[in-house]
Amino acid sequence: MQELLRVAMPKGRINQSAIRVLQDAGYPIPDDLESTRKLIITVPEAGMEFILVKPVDVATYVEYGVVDLGIAGKDVLMEENRDVYELLDLKIAKCRMSVIGLPGREPAINPKVATKYPVVASQYFRERGQQVDIIKLNGSIELAPLIGLADWIVDMVETGQTLRENGLVELEQIFGITSRLIANRVSYRMKNEAIQQVCDRLQAVVARSE
Ligand code: PRP
């Protein structure tokens, strides 16, 4: 029997679009990978075994070679700079990384910036020659300017709903984000034919959707 490819799938909001892109490529993946608490799910008819992990951890599993492939957001890839191959822009889970603040505020001299992405935020402000204090948070980032913890935040904006509901505005867009197919470097050599086939089939889906 052909060896299964191990794939790290993001849990949560990107999960469904990640499953759909694989289904559109002809892989018979069930819609409800997340319906139980099982974290390892084998789908022999697709030739794949999935692990379900937090989006921020996908590239870590891929880098360490415990899985061959993963679907990871560009936000995490920029922040973590993991040693993996980025094979394909899947053009799913589109959103953007932005600087966000309260409307009508004078910029502070040495603004405090709260973010889940300290590397991305530091690099952005460094390139602009702007001195800031970065405050690392792990969620509910939009709270920081509302409650006086920070002047600005650097965070992902998808629909803009979180900003609207909290009276915040986008001050600057930093870069666009989509999910990427990534591969472990050793797997890519050792299982090249199988991985390339997955990549080609997904590439065809992306091309059709454009
Ligand atoms: C992300 C991000 C924003 C929100 C943007 O948060 O940090 O808060 O989604 O999406 P929207 O533009 O569609 O409103 P997430 O849902 O991952 O929660 P957390 O960061 O608070 O854990």
Short mmCIF file of C-alpha atoms and ligand atoms in Angstrom, two decimals:
data_model
loop_
_atom_site.label_atom_id
_atom_site.label_comp_id
_atom_site.label_asym_id
_atom_site.label_seq_id
_atom_site.Cartn_x
_atom_site.Cartn_y
_atom_site.Cartn_z
CA MET A 1 0.00 0.00 0.00
CA GLN A 2 1.18 3.53 -0.78
CA GLU A 3 2.56 5.43 2.21
CA LEU A 4 0.16 8.04 3.57
CA LEU A 5 1.13 11.70 3.39
CA ARG A 6 0.85 13.35 6.78
CA VAL A 7 -0.78 16.76 6.68
CA ALA A 8 -1.16 19.39 9.43
CA MET A 9 -4.53 21.08 9.13
CA PRO A 10 -5.42 24.31 10.93
CA LYS A 11 -8.28 24.15 13.40
CA GLY A 12 -10.80 26.95 13.69
CA ARG A 13 -11.81 29.55 11.19
CA ILE A 14 -9.56 28.41 8.29
CA ASN A 15 -10.41 24.73 8.73
CA GLN A 16 -13.37 24.64 6.38
CA SER A 17 -11.67 26.49 3.52
CA ALA A 18 -8.60 24.26 3.89
CA ILE A 19 -10.79 21.15 3.65
CA ARG A 20 -12.69 22.58 0.70
CA VAL A 21 -9.58 23.27 -1.35
CA LEU A 22 -8.46 19.65 -0.88
CA GLN A 23 -11.93 18.39 -1.77
CA ASP A 24 -11.95 20.58 -4.89
CA ALA A 25 -8.64 18.97 -5.84
CA GLY A 26 -10.41 15.60 -5.81
CA TYR A 27 -9.41 14.32 -2.37
CA PRO A 28 -12.35 12.72 -0.55
CA ILE A 29 -11.89 14.50 2.77
CA PRO A 30 -14.89 14.52 5.12
CA ASP A 31 -16.35 17.99 5.84
CA ASP A 32 -16.34 17.37 9.54
CA LEU A 33 -12.70 16.64 10.40
CA GLU A 34 -13.24 18.78 13.49
CA SER A 35 -16.48 17.15 14.62
CA THR A 36 -14.89 14.98 17.29
CA ARG A 37 -12.03 15.59 19.72
CA LYS A 38 -9.82 13.25 17.68
CA LEU A 39 -6.58 14.95 16.71
CA ILE A 40 -5.22 12.37 14.24
CA ILE A 41 -7.56 11.37 11.45
CA THR A 42 -6.61 8.89 8.75
CA VAL A 43 -8.34 9.14 5.40
CA PRO A 44 -6.86 6.20 3.44
CA GLU A 45 -9.01 6.89 0.37
CA ALA A 46 -7.27 10.28 0.08
CA GLY A 47 -3.85 8.77 0.82
CA MET A 48 -3.54 11.19 3.73
CA GLU A 49 -3.40 11.32 7.49
CA PHE A 50 -4.38 14.61 9.10
CA ILE A 51 -3.41 16.15 12.37
CA LEU A 52 -5.54 19.02 13.66
CA VAL A 53 -3.55 21.81 15.25
CA LYS A 54 -3.80 25.50 16.09
CA PRO A 55 -3.03 27.55 12.95
CA VAL A 56 -0.03 29.11 14.69
CA ASP A 57 1.51 25.63 15.21
CA VAL A 58 1.15 24.19 11.68
CA ALA A 59 4.59 25.28 10.46
CA THR A 60 6.24 23.98 13.64
CA TYR A 61 4.98 20.43 13.01
CA VAL A 62 6.06 20.71 9.37
CA GLU A 63 9.53 22.05 10.20
CA TYR A 64 10.22 19.21 12.63
CA GLY A 65 9.17 16.65 10.00
CA VAL A 66 6.46 14.91 12.01
CA VAL A 67 4.17 15.78 9.11
CA ASP A 68 5.01 16.17 5.43
CA LEU A 69 2.67 18.99 4.49
CA GLY A 70 0.66 21.72 6.14
CA ILE A 71 -1.72 24.56 5.39
CA ALA A 72 -0.51 27.71 7.11
CA GLY A 73 -1.37 31.39 6.99
CA LYS A 74 1.18 33.83 5.60
CA ASP A 75 0.84 35.79 8.86
CA VAL A 76 2.30 32.90 10.85
CA LEU A 77 4.96 32.18 8.21
CA MET A 78 6.11 35.83 8.36
CA GLU A 79 6.11 35.86 12.15
CA GLU A 80 7.76 32.49 12.78
CA ASN A 81 10.14 32.26 9.83
CA ARG A 82 10.15 28.44 10.02
CA ASP A 83 12.52 26.40 7.87
CA VAL A 84 9.91 24.93 5.50
CA TYR A 85 9.20 25.05 1.76
CA GLU A 86 6.34 27.30 0.79
CA LEU A 87 4.98 25.40 -2.22
CA LEU A 88 1.82 27.18 -3.21
CA ASP A 89 -0.38 30.18 -2.45
CA LEU A 90 -3.79 28.56 -2.00
CA LYS A 91 -5.49 31.98 -2.19
CA ILE A 92 -7.86 31.01 0.61
CA ALA A 93 -8.56 32.67 3.97
CA LYS A 94 -7.80 36.10 2.51
CA CYS A 95 -7.24 38.85 5.01
CA ARG A 96 -4.63 41.50 5.77
CA MET A 97 -2.22 42.60 8.47
CA SER A 98 -2.89 46.17 9.51
CA VAL A 99 -2.02 48.89 11.96
CA ILE A 100 -5.20 49.76 13.85
CA GLY A 101 -6.13 52.48 16.31
CA LEU A 102 -8.87 54.71 17.62
CA PRO A 103 -10.05 57.33 15.10
CA GLY A 104 -8.94 60.95 15.35
CA ARG A 105 -6.04 60.43 17.73
CA GLU A 106 -2.79 62.36 17.44
CA PRO A 107 0.07 59.87 16.99
CA ALA A 108 2.00 59.40 20.24
CA ILE A 109 5.76 60.16 20.31
CA ASN A 110 6.74 56.61 21.25
CA PRO A 111 3.55 54.64 20.65
CA LYS A 112 2.77 51.41 22.43
CA VAL A 113 1.76 48.70 19.97
CA ALA A 114 -0.05 45.56 21.13
CA THR A 115 0.08 42.51 18.87
CA LYS A 116 0.18 38.74 18.49
CA TYR A 117 2.86 39.38 15.85
CA PRO A 118 5.84 41.06 17.57
CA VAL A 119 8.32 40.12 14.83
CA VAL A 120 6.13 41.46 12.02
CA ALA A 121 5.25 44.61 13.96
CA SER A 122 8.86 45.34 15.01
CA GLN A 123 10.11 44.90 11.46
CA TYR A 124 7.40 47.14 10.05
CA PHE A 125 8.10 50.03 12.41
CA ARG A 126 11.87 49.57 12.19
CA GLU A 127 11.72 49.87 8.40
CA ARG A 128 9.79 53.11 8.81
CA GLY A 129 12.34 54.40 11.30
CA GLN A 130 9.65 54.71 13.97
CA GLN A 131 10.40 53.96 17.59
CA VAL A 132 7.61 51.93 19.27
CA ASP A 133 7.16 49.75 22.34
CA ILE A 134 5.79 46.34 21.40
CA ILE A 135 3.45 44.60 23.85
CA LYS A 136 2.87 40.91 23.08
CA LEU A 137 -0.68 39.63 23.58
CA ASN A 138 -2.27 36.32 22.60
CA GLY A 139 -5.82 37.29 21.68
CA SER A 140 -8.59 39.91 21.95
CA ILE A 141 -5.99 42.38 20.70
CA GLU A 142 -8.63 44.99 19.88
CA LEU A 143 -9.15 45.50 23.59
CA ALA A 144 -5.71 47.08 24.04
CA PRO A 145 -6.42 50.57 22.61
CA LEU A 146 -9.92 50.61 24.10
CA ILE A 147 -8.67 50.08 27.61
CA GLY A 148 -5.49 52.15 27.35
CA LEU A 149 -2.93 49.35 27.21
CA ALA A 150 -1.69 50.46 23.78
CA ASP A 151 -2.00 53.32 21.28
CA TRP A 152 -2.11 51.04 18.28
CA ILE A 153 -2.41 47.36 17.52
CA VAL A 154 -1.00 45.31 14.67
CA ASP A 155 -3.48 42.58 13.83
CA MET A 156 -5.31 40.66 11.16
CA VAL A 157 -8.41 42.15 9.57
CA GLU A 158 -10.71 39.84 7.64
CA THR A 159 -14.29 41.16 7.46
CA GLY A 160 -13.56 44.27 9.56
CA GLN A 161 -16.40 43.34 11.90
CA THR A 162 -14.25 43.24 15.04
CA LEU A 163 -12.97 46.75 14.26
CA ARG A 164 -16.43 48.16 13.57
CA GLU A 165 -17.94 46.65 16.69
CA ASN A 166 -15.17 48.15 18.81
CA GLY A 167 -15.01 51.59 17.15
CA LEU A 168 -11.50 51.09 15.75
CA VAL A 169 -10.10 52.04 12.34
CA GLU A 170 -7.38 50.69 10.06
CA LEU A 171 -4.59 53.25 9.91
CA GLU A 172 -2.35 51.39 7.48
CA GLN A 173 -2.33 48.02 5.70
CA ILE A 174 0.98 46.19 6.06
CA PHE A 175 0.55 43.14 3.79
CA GLY A 176 -2.08 40.81 2.39
CA ILE A 177 -2.48 37.35 3.88
CA THR A 178 -3.58 34.05 2.36
CA SER A 179 -3.00 30.43 3.35
CA ARG A 180 -0.07 28.54 1.84
CA LEU A 181 0.73 24.89 1.21
CA ILE A 182 4.00 24.21 2.99
CA ALA A 183 6.24 21.13 3.01
CA ASN A 184 8.95 19.70 5.19
CA ARG A 185 12.28 19.97 3.37
CA VAL A 186 13.25 16.30 3.81
CA SER A 187 9.76 15.04 2.94
CA TYR A 188 9.86 17.14 -0.19
CA ARG A 189 12.94 15.23 -1.35
CA MET A 190 11.96 11.77 -0.07
CA LYS A 191 8.29 11.86 -1.13
CA ASN A 192 8.72 14.23 -4.02
CA GLU A 193 6.39 12.50 -6.46
CA ALA A 194 3.48 12.25 -4.00
CA ILE A 195 3.92 15.80 -2.73
CA GLN A 196 4.29 17.23 -6.22
CA GLN A 197 1.07 15.50 -7.24
CA VAL A 198 -0.83 17.12 -4.35
CA CYS A 199 0.72 20.47 -5.22
CA ASP A 200 -0.20 20.15 -8.92
CA ARG A 201 -3.80 19.21 -8.14
CA LEU A 202 -4.14 22.12 -5.73
CA GLN A 203 -2.48 24.45 -8.23
CA ALA A 204 -5.15 23.50 -10.76
CA VAL A 205 -7.88 24.40 -8.24
CA VAL A 206 -6.26 27.76 -7.54
CA ALA A 207 -5.93 28.46 -11.27
CA ARG A 208 -9.61 27.57 -11.83
CA SER A 209 -10.70 29.91 -9.06
CA GLU A 210 -8.91 32.93 -10.56
C1 PRP B 1 -8.74 37.52 14.56
C2 PRP B 1 -7.98 38.83 14.58
C3 PRP B 1 -9.08 39.85 14.75
C4 PRP B 1 -10.25 39.22 14.01
C5 PRP B 1 -10.40 39.85 12.65
O1 PRP B 1 -9.01 37.15 15.86
O2 PRP B 1 -7.04 38.86 15.64
O3 PRP B 1 -9.40 40.03 16.09
O4 PRP B 1 -9.94 37.84 13.85
O5 PRP B 1 -11.49 39.30 11.94
P1 PRP B 1 -12.67 40.22 11.37
O6 PRP B 1 -12.05 41.34 10.59
O7 PRP B 1 -13.44 39.29 10.46
O8 PRP B 1 -13.51 40.71 12.51
P2 PRP B 1 -9.46 35.70 16.25
O9 PRP B 1 -10.87 35.46 15.83
O10 PRP B 1 -8.45 34.74 15.72
O11 PRP B 1 -9.46 35.78 17.84
P3 PRP B 1 -8.36 36.19 18.89
O12 PRP B 1 -7.16 36.78 18.22
O13 PRP B 1 -9.04 37.20 19.74
O14 PRP B 1 -8.04 34.93 19.61
#
